[in-house]
Short mmCIF file of N, CA and C in Angstrom, two decimals:
data_model
loop_
_atom_site.label_atom_id
_atom_site.label_comp_id
_atom_site.label_asym_id
_atom_site.label_seq_id
_atom_site.Cartn_x
_atom_site.Cartn_y
_atom_site.Cartn_z
N MET S 1 -9.64 -51.33 -10.97
CA MET S 1 -9.92 -52.17 -11.50
C MET S 1 -11.78 -52.05 -12.13
N VAL S 2 -12.68 -51.43 -10.61
CA VAL S 2 -14.14 -51.08 -10.74
C VAL S 2 -14.34 -50.11 -11.86
N PRO S 3 -13.00 -48.56 -12.23
CA PRO S 3 -13.47 -47.59 -13.31
C PRO S 3 -13.62 -47.99 -14.86
N ALA S 4 -12.28 -49.58 -14.71
CA ALA S 4 -12.78 -49.59 -15.83
C ALA S 4 -13.98 -50.99 -16.68
N ILE S 5 -14.59 -51.16 -15.35
CA ILE S 5 -15.03 -52.05 -15.74
C ILE S 5 -16.81 -51.15 -15.71
N ALA S 6 -17.02 -50.23 -15.23
CA ALA S 6 -18.09 -49.11 -15.30
C ALA S 6 -17.72 -48.25 -16.85
N GLY S 7 -16.69 -48.34 -17.11
CA GLY S 7 -16.35 -47.88 -18.57
C GLY S 7 -16.75 -48.84 -19.60
N VAL S 8 -16.39 -49.65 -19.16
CA VAL S 8 -16.74 -50.75 -20.47
C VAL S 8 -18.39 -51.33 -20.14
N VAL S 9 -18.90 -51.08 -19.46
CA VAL S 9 -20.30 -51.27 -19.35
C VAL S 9 -21.42 -50.09 -19.85
N GLY S 10 -20.88 -49.23 -19.43
CA GLY S 10 -21.35 -47.45 -20.04
C GLY S 10 -21.72 -47.27 -21.23
N ALA S 11 -20.22 -48.00 -22.00
CA ALA S 11 -20.16 -47.71 -23.65
C ALA S 11 -21.57 -49.30 -24.16
N VAL S 12 -21.03 -50.27 -23.40
CA VAL S 12 -21.74 -51.02 -24.12
C VAL S 12 -22.78 -50.64 -23.77
N VAL S 13 -23.87 -50.38 -22.64
CA VAL S 13 -25.23 -49.32 -22.96
C VAL S 13 -25.36 -47.73 -23.93
N MET S 14 -24.29 -47.60 -24.02
CA MET S 14 -24.58 -46.39 -24.86
C MET S 14 -24.90 -47.51 -26.31
N ALA S 15 -24.36 -48.34 -26.52
CA ALA S 15 -24.28 -48.30 -28.10
C ALA S 15 -25.51 -49.20 -28.28
N ALA S 16 -25.89 -50.08 -26.84
CA ALA S 16 -27.58 -50.44 -26.73
C ALA S 16 -28.29 -49.65 -26.87
N HIS S 17 -28.67 -48.27 -26.37
CA HIS S 17 -28.77 -47.28 -26.48
C HIS S 17 -29.61 -47.40 -28.38
N ALA S 18 -28.22 -46.88 -28.74
CA ALA S 18 -28.14 -46.53 -30.14
C ALA S 18 -28.69 -47.62 -31.11
N VAL S 19 -28.93 -48.88 -30.93
CA VAL S 19 -28.80 -49.46 -31.79
C VAL S 19 -31.07 -49.89 -31.46
N LEU S 20 -31.09 -49.17 -29.98
CA LEU S 20 -32.56 -49.46 -29.82
C LEU S 20 -33.28 -48.28 -30.29
N LEU S 21 -32.87 -47.07 -30.36
CA LEU S 21 -33.61 -45.96 -31.32
C LEU S 21 -32.90 -46.43 -32.89
N ALA S 22 -32.05 -47.07 -33.04
CA ALA S 22 -32.37 -47.31 -34.98
C ALA S 22 -33.14 -48.04 -35.08
N LEU S 23 -34.10 -49.16 -34.46
CA LEU S 23 -34.90 -49.79 -34.92
C LEU S 23 -35.88 -49.76 -34.61
N ARG S 24 -37.14 -48.41 -34.32
CA ARG S 24 -37.74 -47.50 -34.31
C ARG S 24 -37.47 -46.39 -35.78
N PRO S 25 -38.76 -46.38 -35.92
CA PRO S 25 -39.32 -46.05 -36.99
C PRO S 25 -38.35 -44.39 -37.01
N GLU S 26 -38.43 -43.87 -38.61
CA GLU S 26 -37.21 -42.41 -38.52
C GLU S 26 -38.03 -41.47 -38.22
N GLY S 27 -37.73 -40.65 -37.66
CA GLY S 27 -38.67 -38.92 -37.04
C GLY S 27 -38.37 -38.49 -38.12
N CYS S 28 -38.55 -37.06 -37.50
CA CYS S 28 -38.26 -36.14 -39.22
C CYS S 28 -37.50 -35.03 -39.06
N VAL S 29 -36.60 -34.71 -40.10
CA VAL S 29 -35.38 -34.05 -39.44
C VAL S 29 -35.13 -32.37 -40.65
N GLY S 30 -35.24 -31.67 -39.86
CA GLY S 30 -35.49 -30.02 -40.28
C GLY S 30 -36.31 -29.90 -40.92
N GLN S 31 -36.62 -29.40 -41.96
CA GLN S 31 -37.73 -28.61 -42.67
C GLN S 31 -38.64 -29.75 -42.60
N ALA S 32 -37.96 -30.99 -42.38
CA ALA S 32 -39.50 -31.76 -42.28
C ALA S 32 -40.40 -32.05 -41.69
N CYS S 33 -40.07 -31.56 -40.49
CA CYS S 33 -40.91 -31.06 -39.12
C CYS S 33 -41.79 -29.79 -38.98
N SER S 34 -41.79 -29.24 -40.47
CA SER S 34 -43.24 -28.67 -40.08
C SER S 34 -44.10 -28.70 -40.50
N GLY S 35 -44.37 -29.76 -41.42
CA GLY S 35 -45.92 -30.31 -41.90
C GLY S 35 -46.26 -31.05 -40.77
N GLY S 36 -45.95 -31.16 -39.35
CA GLY S 36 -46.54 -32.29 -38.58
C GLY S 36 -46.38 -33.17 -38.26
N ALA S 37 -44.76 -33.33 -38.68
CA ALA S 37 -44.37 -35.34 -39.15
C ALA S 37 -43.70 -35.25 -37.49
N ALA S 38 -43.71 -36.53 -37.32
CA ALA S 38 -43.40 -36.37 -35.50
C ALA S 38 -41.84 -36.56 -35.44
N HIS S 39 -41.57 -36.32 -34.26
CA HIS S 39 -39.61 -37.27 -33.76
C HIS S 39 -40.65 -38.75 -33.73
N ARG S 40 -39.03 -39.05 -33.56
CA ARG S 40 -39.13 -40.43 -33.20
C ARG S 40 -38.73 -40.93 -31.99
N PRO S 41 -39.76 -41.62 -31.23
CA PRO S 41 -39.89 -41.36 -30.19
C PRO S 41 -38.96 -41.61 -29.13
N SER S 42 -38.29 -41.17 -28.25
CA SER S 42 -37.04 -41.28 -27.73
C SER S 42 -36.74 -41.34 -25.82
N GLU S 43 -37.96 -40.87 -25.78
CA GLU S 43 -38.31 -40.67 -23.99
C GLU S 43 -37.80 -41.36 -23.02
N ASP S 44 -39.04 -42.53 -23.88
CA ASP S 44 -38.94 -44.26 -22.73
C ASP S 44 -37.68 -44.51 -22.39
N ILE S 45 -36.64 -44.43 -23.78
CA ILE S 45 -35.02 -45.31 -23.56
C ILE S 45 -34.17 -44.41 -23.30
N SER S 46 -34.74 -43.37 -23.03
CA SER S 46 -33.14 -41.91 -22.89
C SER S 46 -32.12 -41.82 -21.37
N TRP S 47 -33.78 -43.00 -20.48
CA TRP S 47 -32.03 -42.88 -19.40
C TRP S 47 -30.79 -43.97 -19.41
N LEU S 48 -30.88 -44.96 -20.45
CA LEU S 48 -30.14 -45.80 -20.72
C LEU S 48 -28.61 -44.80 -20.87
N PHE S 49 -29.28 -43.83 -21.89
CA PHE S 49 -28.06 -43.31 -22.39
C PHE S 49 -27.79 -42.12 -21.25
N LEU S 50 -28.76 -41.87 -20.53
CA LEU S 50 -28.33 -40.71 -19.03
C LEU S 50 -27.27 -42.29 -18.16
N ILE S 51 -27.98 -42.97 -18.59
CA ILE S 51 -26.51 -44.19 -17.30
C ILE S 51 -25.41 -43.96 -17.67
N ALA S 52 -26.16 -44.33 -19.69
CA ALA S 52 -23.94 -44.92 -19.94
C ALA S 52 -23.29 -43.61 -20.27
N VAL S 53 -23.97 -42.35 -19.80
CA VAL S 53 -22.98 -41.02 -19.86
C VAL S 53 -22.17 -40.88 -18.60
N ALA S 54 -23.20 -41.41 -17.39
CA ALA S 54 -22.75 -41.14 -15.72
C ALA S 54 -22.12 -42.56 -15.58
N LEU S 55 -22.21 -43.37 -15.61
CA LEU S 55 -21.30 -44.03 -15.51
C LEU S 55 -19.60 -43.62 -16.82
N LEU S 56 -19.60 -43.86 -17.43
CA LEU S 56 -18.44 -42.79 -18.06
C LEU S 56 -17.56 -42.05 -17.76
N ALA S 57 -18.15 -41.43 -16.90
CA ALA S 57 -17.39 -40.17 -15.83
C ALA S 57 -17.29 -40.60 -14.79
N VAL S 58 -18.05 -41.69 -14.87
CA VAL S 58 -17.69 -42.01 -13.26
C VAL S 58 -15.82 -42.67 -13.79
N ALA S 59 -16.32 -43.79 -14.56
CA ALA S 59 -15.35 -44.96 -15.02
C ALA S 59 -13.87 -43.81 -15.23
N VAL S 60 -13.89 -42.80 -15.73
CA VAL S 60 -13.15 -41.22 -16.48
C VAL S 60 -12.23 -40.62 -14.99
N ALA S 61 -12.92 -40.28 -14.30
CA ALA S 61 -12.83 -40.02 -12.75
C ALA S 61 -11.60 -40.60 -11.86
N GLY S 62 -12.27 -42.03 -12.48
CA GLY S 62 -11.64 -43.35 -11.94
C GLY S 62 -10.08 -43.70 -12.62
N HIS S 63 -9.80 -42.99 -14.09
CA HIS S 63 -8.84 -43.25 -14.55
C HIS S 63 -7.38 -42.94 -14.46
N ARG S 64 -6.68 -43.20 -13.57
CA ARG S 64 -5.40 -42.66 -13.08
C ARG S 64 -4.09 -43.13 -14.23
N THR S 65 -4.56 -43.79 -15.50
CA THR S 65 -3.79 -43.07 -16.31
C THR S 65 -4.42 -42.47 -17.00
N LEU S 66 -4.72 -41.74 -17.54
CA LEU S 66 -5.08 -40.15 -18.43
C LEU S 66 -3.90 -38.90 -17.12
N PRO S 67 -3.29 -38.33 -17.81
CA PRO S 67 -3.27 -36.97 -17.61
C PRO S 67 -4.31 -35.88 -16.36
N ARG S 68 -4.03 -35.51 -15.20
CA ARG S 68 -4.71 -34.80 -14.91
C ARG S 68 -5.96 -33.94 -14.84
N TRP S 69 -5.46 -33.16 -16.64
CA TRP S 69 -6.22 -32.28 -17.11
C TRP S 69 -7.26 -32.86 -17.51
N GLY S 70 -6.42 -33.87 -18.51
CA GLY S 70 -7.36 -34.32 -18.67
C GLY S 70 -8.55 -36.02 -18.18
N ARG S 71 -8.28 -35.99 -17.32
CA ARG S 71 -9.34 -36.75 -17.10
C ARG S 71 -10.43 -35.70 -15.84
N ILE S 72 -9.62 -34.94 -15.60
CA ILE S 72 -11.38 -33.67 -15.23
C ILE S 72 -11.45 -32.85 -15.64
N ALA S 73 -11.10 -32.56 -17.20
CA ALA S 73 -11.89 -32.13 -17.85
C ALA S 73 -12.99 -33.44 -18.81
N THR S 74 -11.97 -34.18 -18.68
CA THR S 74 -13.13 -35.66 -19.44
C THR S 74 -14.45 -35.64 -18.57
N ALA S 75 -14.20 -36.14 -17.48
CA ALA S 75 -15.03 -36.53 -16.05
C ALA S 75 -16.08 -35.67 -16.01
N THR S 76 -15.73 -34.26 -16.63
CA THR S 76 -16.51 -33.39 -16.04
C THR S 76 -17.40 -32.49 -16.57
N THR S 77 -17.28 -32.95 -17.98
CA THR S 77 -17.59 -32.78 -19.41
C THR S 77 -18.88 -33.85 -19.33
N LEU S 78 -18.38 -35.21 -18.54
CA LEU S 78 -19.36 -36.05 -19.29
C LEU S 78 -20.58 -36.02 -18.00
N ALA S 79 -19.95 -35.89 -16.90
CA ALA S 79 -20.73 -35.54 -15.78
C ALA S 79 -22.21 -33.96 -15.54
N VAL S 80 -21.55 -33.25 -16.44
CA VAL S 80 -22.43 -32.01 -17.45
C VAL S 80 -23.52 -32.13 -18.25
N GLY S 81 -22.98 -33.44 -19.05
CA GLY S 81 -23.88 -34.27 -20.10
C GLY S 81 -24.92 -35.07 -19.32
N ALA S 82 -24.18 -35.55 -18.14
CA ALA S 82 -25.65 -36.37 -18.00
C ALA S 82 -26.20 -35.60 -17.01
N LEU S 83 -25.94 -34.08 -16.48
CA LEU S 83 -26.47 -33.93 -15.47
C LEU S 83 -27.98 -33.33 -16.66
N LEU S 84 -27.53 -32.36 -17.60
CA LEU S 84 -27.56 -31.68 -18.84
C LEU S 84 -29.41 -32.65 -18.96
N LEU S 85 -29.08 -34.62 -19.64
CA LEU S 85 -29.73 -35.31 -19.91
C LEU S 85 -30.99 -35.08 -18.69
N ALA S 86 -30.40 -35.49 -17.82
CA ALA S 86 -31.06 -35.45 -16.13
C ALA S 86 -32.21 -34.32 -15.99
N VAL S 87 -31.09 -33.25 -16.03
CA VAL S 87 -32.78 -32.73 -16.02
C VAL S 87 -33.77 -32.88 -17.17
N GLY S 88 -33.97 -32.80 -18.51
CA GLY S 88 -34.05 -33.29 -19.72
C GLY S 88 -35.40 -33.97 -19.63
N ILE S 89 -35.08 -35.11 -18.93
CA ILE S 89 -36.12 -36.31 -18.53
C ILE S 89 -36.66 -36.16 -17.86
N ALA S 90 -36.18 -35.19 -16.65
CA ALA S 90 -36.90 -35.08 -15.41
C ALA S 90 -38.67 -34.22 -16.23
N ILE S 91 -37.76 -33.17 -16.91
CA ILE S 91 -38.56 -31.90 -16.96
C ILE S 91 -40.00 -32.50 -18.16
N ASN S 92 -39.09 -33.62 -18.85
CA ASN S 92 -40.26 -34.34 -20.43
C ASN S 92 -41.40 -34.62 -19.44
N ARG S 93 -40.96 -35.90 -18.44
CA ARG S 93 -41.68 -36.53 -17.88
C ARG S 93 -42.56 -35.55 -16.98
N GLY S 94 -42.78 -34.38 -16.28
CA GLY S 94 -43.47 -33.48 -15.93
C GLY S 94 -44.78 -33.01 -16.78
N SER S 95 -43.47 -32.93 -18.16
CA SER S 95 -44.77 -32.11 -19.23
C SER S 95 -46.12 -32.95 -19.55
N SER S 96 -47.27 -31.93 -19.29
CA SER S 96 -48.64 -32.29 -19.42
C SER S 96 -49.08 -32.58 -21.13
N TYR S 97 -47.67 -32.32 -22.30
CA TYR S 97 -48.54 -32.27 -23.44
C TYR S 97 -47.33 -33.80 -24.02
N GLY S 98 -46.29 -34.12 -22.74
CA GLY S 98 -46.32 -35.44 -23.13
C GLY S 98 -44.92 -35.26 -25.11
N ASP S 99 -45.15 -33.47 -25.38
CA ASP S 99 -43.85 -33.32 -26.31
C ASP S 99 -41.92 -33.39 -24.93
N PRO S 100 -41.67 -34.04 -26.10
CA PRO S 100 -39.60 -34.21 -25.84
C PRO S 100 -39.75 -32.50 -25.67
N LEU S 101 -38.34 -32.63 -25.19
CA LEU S 101 -38.25 -31.22 -25.12
C LEU S 101 -36.58 -30.97 -25.98
N TRP S 102 -36.56 -29.93 -26.49
CA TRP S 102 -35.41 -30.06 -27.21
C TRP S 102 -34.23 -30.94 -27.31
N TRP S 103 -33.66 -30.70 -26.24
CA TRP S 103 -32.40 -31.01 -25.90
C TRP S 103 -32.83 -32.56 -25.30
N LEU S 104 -33.93 -33.88 -25.90
CA LEU S 104 -34.00 -35.49 -26.00
C LEU S 104 -34.06 -35.63 -26.96
N VAL S 105 -34.40 -34.57 -28.10
CA VAL S 105 -34.99 -35.08 -29.20
C VAL S 105 -33.60 -34.53 -30.67
N ASP S 106 -32.99 -33.43 -30.43
CA ASP S 106 -32.33 -32.95 -31.72
C ASP S 106 -31.14 -33.40 -31.78
N SER S 107 -30.84 -33.74 -32.48
CA SER S 107 -29.09 -34.05 -32.50
C SER S 107 -27.82 -33.27 -31.89
N ASP S 108 -28.18 -31.63 -32.19
CA ASP S 108 -27.05 -30.71 -32.36
C ASP S 108 -27.60 -30.01 -30.24
N THR S 109 -28.09 -30.85 -29.54
CA THR S 109 -28.52 -30.21 -28.25
C THR S 109 -27.24 -30.61 -27.47
N LEU S 110 -27.20 -30.24 -26.30
CA LEU S 110 -25.97 -29.96 -25.61
C LEU S 110 -26.08 -31.36 -24.65
N GLY S 111 -27.31 -31.80 -24.29
CA GLY S 111 -27.43 -33.19 -23.69
C GLY S 111 -26.93 -34.43 -24.54
N ARG S 112 -26.58 -33.86 -25.76
CA ARG S 112 -26.36 -35.43 -26.45
C ARG S 112 -24.70 -34.83 -26.89
N PHE S 113 -24.86 -33.89 -27.29
CA PHE S 113 -23.45 -33.10 -27.93
C PHE S 113 -21.89 -33.55 -26.95
N VAL S 114 -22.80 -33.00 -25.83
CA VAL S 114 -21.85 -33.11 -24.65
C VAL S 114 -20.38 -34.68 -24.18
N PRO S 115 -21.49 -35.51 -24.62
CA PRO S 115 -20.48 -36.68 -24.16
C PRO S 115 -19.88 -36.55 -25.73
N LEU S 116 -20.24 -36.78 -27.17
CA LEU S 116 -19.44 -36.81 -27.96
C LEU S 116 -17.79 -35.28 -27.87
N LEU S 117 -18.03 -33.93 -27.26
CA LEU S 117 -17.02 -33.15 -27.00
C LEU S 117 -15.90 -34.29 -25.93
N ALA S 118 -16.96 -34.93 -25.01
CA ALA S 118 -16.12 -35.33 -23.64
C ALA S 118 -15.04 -36.65 -23.89
N THR S 119 -15.43 -37.11 -25.37
CA THR S 119 -14.49 -37.81 -26.40
C THR S 119 -13.63 -37.19 -27.15
N GLY S 120 -13.25 -36.06 -27.72
CA GLY S 120 -12.60 -35.92 -27.63
C GLY S 120 -11.83 -34.99 -26.81
N ILE S 121 -11.95 -34.60 -25.33
CA ILE S 121 -11.63 -33.93 -25.10
C ILE S 121 -10.37 -35.84 -24.12
N ALA S 122 -11.13 -36.51 -24.43
CA ALA S 122 -10.18 -37.76 -23.87
C ALA S 122 -9.44 -38.47 -25.14
N GLY S 123 -9.55 -37.91 -26.06
CA GLY S 123 -8.47 -38.47 -27.00
C GLY S 123 -7.24 -37.89 -26.96
N PHE S 124 -7.44 -36.03 -26.58
CA PHE S 124 -6.07 -35.69 -27.03
C PHE S 124 -5.92 -36.09 -25.29
N ALA S 125 -6.49 -36.47 -24.22
CA ALA S 125 -5.69 -36.48 -23.04
C ALA S 125 -5.02 -38.14 -22.69
N VAL S 126 -4.85 -38.71 -23.97
CA VAL S 126 -4.84 -39.62 -24.07
C VAL S 126 -3.63 -39.93 -24.88
N LEU S 127 -3.75 -38.99 -25.49
CA LEU S 127 -2.05 -38.61 -26.57
C LEU S 127 -1.28 -38.07 -26.29
N ARG S 128 -1.63 -37.62 -24.99
CA ARG S 128 -0.65 -36.73 -24.20
C ARG S 128 0.02 -38.24 -22.64
N SER S 129 -0.65 -39.16 -22.46
CA SER S 129 -0.61 -39.60 -21.47
C SER S 129 0.68 -40.64 -21.73
N PRO S 130 1.53 -40.33 -20.65
CA PRO S 130 3.12 -41.16 -21.51
C PRO S 130 2.88 -42.74 -21.06
N VAL S 131 1.83 -43.18 -20.61
CA VAL S 131 1.40 -45.01 -20.31
C VAL S 131 0.07 -45.10 -21.54
N LEU S 132 -0.16 -44.03 -21.91
CA LEU S 132 -2.02 -45.12 -22.33
C LEU S 132 -0.71 -45.10 -24.44
N ARG S 133 -1.09 -45.16 -25.34
CA ARG S 133 -0.66 -45.87 -26.59
C ARG S 133 -1.84 -45.04 -27.03
N ALA S 134 -0.88 -44.51 -27.74
CA ALA S 134 -1.21 -43.20 -28.88
C ALA S 134 -1.94 -43.57 -30.03
N TRP S 135 -2.21 -45.18 -30.84
CA TRP S 135 -3.46 -45.34 -31.61
C TRP S 135 -4.93 -44.98 -30.56
N LEU S 136 -4.88 -45.01 -29.25
CA LEU S 136 -5.57 -44.89 -28.12
C LEU S 136 -7.22 -43.96 -28.20
N GLY S 137 -5.67 -43.06 -28.47
CA GLY S 137 -6.16 -41.36 -28.40
C GLY S 137 -6.34 -40.83 -29.79
N SER S 138 -5.91 -41.25 -31.20
CA SER S 138 -6.39 -41.38 -31.55
C SER S 138 -7.70 -42.13 -32.69
N LEU S 139 -8.34 -43.02 -31.94
CA LEU S 139 -9.44 -44.07 -31.78
C LEU S 139 -10.49 -43.15 -31.13
N LEU S 140 -10.10 -42.08 -30.06
CA LEU S 140 -10.80 -41.83 -29.93
C LEU S 140 -11.63 -40.52 -30.46
N LEU S 141 -10.25 -40.13 -31.16
CA LEU S 141 -10.88 -38.38 -31.53
C LEU S 141 -11.57 -38.75 -33.00
N ALA S 142 -10.99 -39.94 -33.53
CA ALA S 142 -11.83 -40.71 -34.70
C ALA S 142 -13.12 -40.46 -34.60
N ALA S 143 -13.47 -41.36 -33.70
CA ALA S 143 -15.11 -41.35 -32.98
C ALA S 143 -15.48 -39.85 -32.54
N PHE S 144 -15.31 -39.03 -32.06
CA PHE S 144 -15.40 -37.91 -31.98
C PHE S 144 -15.44 -37.76 -33.47
N VAL S 145 -14.84 -36.84 -34.12
CA VAL S 145 -15.54 -36.91 -35.89
C VAL S 145 -16.26 -37.31 -36.47
N ILE S 146 -16.16 -38.60 -36.01
CA ILE S 146 -17.14 -39.66 -37.19
C ILE S 146 -19.01 -39.20 -36.20
N GLY S 147 -18.68 -38.81 -35.52
CA GLY S 147 -19.95 -38.66 -34.65
C GLY S 147 -20.03 -37.39 -34.76
N LEU S 148 -20.10 -36.81 -35.02
CA LEU S 148 -20.03 -34.81 -34.76
C LEU S 148 -21.50 -35.08 -35.94
N PRO S 149 -22.25 -35.71 -36.72
CA PRO S 149 -23.33 -35.89 -37.30
C PRO S 149 -24.72 -36.28 -37.23
N PHE S 150 -24.34 -36.99 -35.44
CA PHE S 150 -24.89 -38.10 -34.90
C PHE S 150 -26.53 -37.21 -34.86
N ASN S 151 -27.77 -37.60 -35.08
CA ASN S 151 -29.09 -37.51 -34.90
C ASN S 151 -30.23 -38.53 -34.84
N ILE S 152 -30.33 -38.65 -33.48
CA ILE S 152 -31.66 -39.92 -33.45
C ILE S 152 -32.83 -40.03 -34.35
N GLN S 153 -32.89 -38.80 -34.93
CA GLN S 153 -34.24 -39.27 -35.90
C GLN S 153 -33.77 -40.08 -37.18
N ASP S 154 -32.74 -40.28 -37.43
CA ASP S 154 -32.58 -41.17 -38.65
C ASP S 154 -31.47 -42.17 -38.54
N TRP S 155 -30.96 -42.51 -39.92
CA TRP S 155 -29.81 -43.55 -39.88
C TRP S 155 -28.73 -42.93 -38.88
N ARG S 156 -27.92 -41.58 -38.33
CA ARG S 156 -26.81 -41.06 -38.08
C ARG S 156 -27.23 -41.40 -36.56
N VAL S 157 -28.46 -42.10 -36.27
CA VAL S 157 -28.43 -42.60 -34.52
C VAL S 157 -26.75 -43.68 -34.84
N LEU S 158 -26.56 -44.37 -35.52
CA LEU S 158 -25.63 -45.68 -35.77
C LEU S 158 -24.57 -44.46 -35.67
N LEU S 159 -23.67 -43.64 -36.47
CA LEU S 159 -23.02 -42.43 -35.40
C LEU S 159 -22.61 -42.78 -33.96
N ASN S 160 -23.28 -42.95 -33.28
CA ASN S 160 -22.87 -42.78 -32.11
C ASN S 160 -22.50 -44.32 -31.17
N LEU S 161 -22.06 -45.11 -32.85
CA LEU S 161 -21.21 -47.02 -32.16
C LEU S 161 -19.98 -46.63 -31.97
N PRO S 162 -19.06 -45.84 -32.96
CA PRO S 162 -17.95 -45.23 -32.74
C PRO S 162 -17.33 -45.07 -31.70
N MET S 163 -17.93 -43.98 -31.39
CA MET S 163 -17.51 -43.14 -30.00
C MET S 163 -17.78 -44.66 -28.75
N SER S 164 -19.39 -44.95 -28.68
CA SER S 164 -19.03 -46.19 -27.60
C SER S 164 -17.97 -47.78 -27.61
N ALA S 165 -18.01 -48.13 -29.29
CA ALA S 165 -16.58 -48.62 -28.89
C ALA S 165 -15.26 -48.37 -28.91
N ALA S 166 -15.15 -46.86 -29.06
CA ALA S 166 -13.53 -46.47 -28.77
C ALA S 166 -13.84 -46.23 -26.91
N TRP S 167 -14.45 -45.64 -25.93
CA TRP S 167 -15.16 -46.18 -24.69
C TRP S 167 -14.17 -47.46 -24.36
N ALA S 168 -15.59 -48.88 -25.34
CA ALA S 168 -14.90 -49.91 -24.57
C ALA S 168 -13.63 -50.60 -25.19
N VAL S 169 -13.03 -49.80 -26.28
CA VAL S 169 -11.24 -50.34 -26.14
C VAL S 169 -11.08 -49.87 -24.67
N LEU S 170 -11.02 -48.00 -24.98
CA LEU S 170 -9.26 -47.72 -23.78
C LEU S 170 -10.37 -48.05 -22.31
N PHE S 171 -11.72 -49.00 -22.36
CA PHE S 171 -12.13 -49.42 -20.85
C PHE S 171 -11.59 -50.85 -21.05
N ALA S 172 -11.55 -51.39 -21.86
CA ALA S 172 -11.07 -52.56 -21.93
C ALA S 172 -9.51 -52.80 -22.00
N ILE S 173 -9.20 -52.60 -22.72
CA ILE S 173 -7.40 -52.16 -21.87
C ILE S 173 -7.46 -51.91 -21.41
N THR S 174 -7.76 -51.39 -20.59
CA THR S 174 -7.03 -50.54 -18.87
C THR S 174 -7.75 -51.61 -18.11
N LEU S 175 -8.50 -52.75 -18.32
CA LEU S 175 -8.87 -53.55 -17.15
C LEU S 175 -8.21 -54.96 -17.25
N ALA S 176 -6.95 -55.36 -18.82
CA ALA S 176 -6.46 -55.60 -19.12
C ALA S 176 -5.59 -55.45 -18.82
N SER S 177 -4.94 -54.60 -18.75
CA SER S 177 -3.10 -53.90 -17.38
C SER S 177 -3.56 -54.11 -16.55
N ALA S 178 -5.22 -53.91 -15.73
CA ALA S 178 -5.25 -53.61 -14.54
C ALA S 178 -4.76 -55.02 -13.60
N ARG S 179 -5.66 -56.56 -15.01
CA ARG S 179 -5.76 -57.75 -13.95
C ARG S 179 -4.10 -58.40 -14.92
N ARG S 180 -3.26 -57.51 -15.77
CA ARG S 180 -1.96 -58.16 -15.72
C ARG S 180 -1.34 -57.66 -15.15
N GLY S 181 -1.21 -56.46 -14.40
CA GLY S 181 -0.80 -56.37 -12.64
C GLY S 181 -0.63 -56.72 -12.09
N ALA S 182 -1.75 -56.82 -11.45
CA ALA S 182 -1.71 -57.70 -10.00
C ALA S 182 -1.74 -58.59 -9.71
N HIS S 183 -2.15 -59.68 -11.10
CA HIS S 183 -1.09 -60.92 -11.54
C HIS S 183 0.51 -61.25 -11.52
N GLU S 184 0.84 -60.08 -12.48
CA GLU S 184 1.88 -60.71 -12.00
C GLU S 184 2.52 -59.82 -11.11
N LEU S 185 2.49 -58.94 -10.30
CA LEU S 185 2.54 -58.85 -8.85
C LEU S 185 2.32 -59.59 -7.65
N ALA S 186 1.10 -60.07 -7.95
CA ALA S 186 0.70 -61.16 -6.57
C ALA S 186 2.09 -62.32 -6.47
N PRO S 187 2.43 -63.04 -7.33
CA PRO S 187 3.77 -64.34 -6.78
C PRO S 187 4.95 -63.46 -6.42
N ALA S 188 4.76 -61.97 -6.41
CA ALA S 188 5.85 -61.19 -5.37
C ALA S 188 5.80 -61.27 -4.38
N ALA S 189 3.86 -60.65 -4.26
CA ALA S 189 4.11 -60.69 -3.05
C ALA S 189 3.56 -61.61 -1.72
N ALA S 190 3.98 -63.29 -2.67
CA ALA S 190 3.53 -64.47 -1.79
C ALA S 190 4.83 -64.89 -1.04
N SER S 191 6.06 -64.26 -2.38
CA SER S 191 7.31 -64.92 -1.64
C SER S 191 8.64 -64.16 -0.48
#
């Protein structure tokens, strides 16, 4: 039950991070950056994304209804994403110039792409699970595809919301199933 709660909280934090970034002025993208245009400031709240990814890694590692290969692959991918984000945040904090590192700014970087990749892996794992519903896997895979053009510099930061919603649904259903199972077992244990 604790992993499912961590997953729901991680998904909510990930969505909050996307919304907070979307509320900031847009940054430059591609060719527009060559004229001295600035990136959208994100360093001060990048730790939110790191916490979200770490919580999802813990939640997936404890998710016993996923096939073993899917649980290991997804949790490892999320952990690598959290590690890349942590290293980027630490180096960025130590930078005397204050310029954000490429993996904290650019949407195509590993620190932000790896959690999206983990969503796709989880989608395939859920499809192969004998316990979980196939539509949950389809939801995760759809969120993966929708999130591919994710970019924190413009409106595409909101493409992170379907991924957050898919994770929240998966873990909310897991949490509800665990509560229902515990509730159904309680009277039998008492008699």
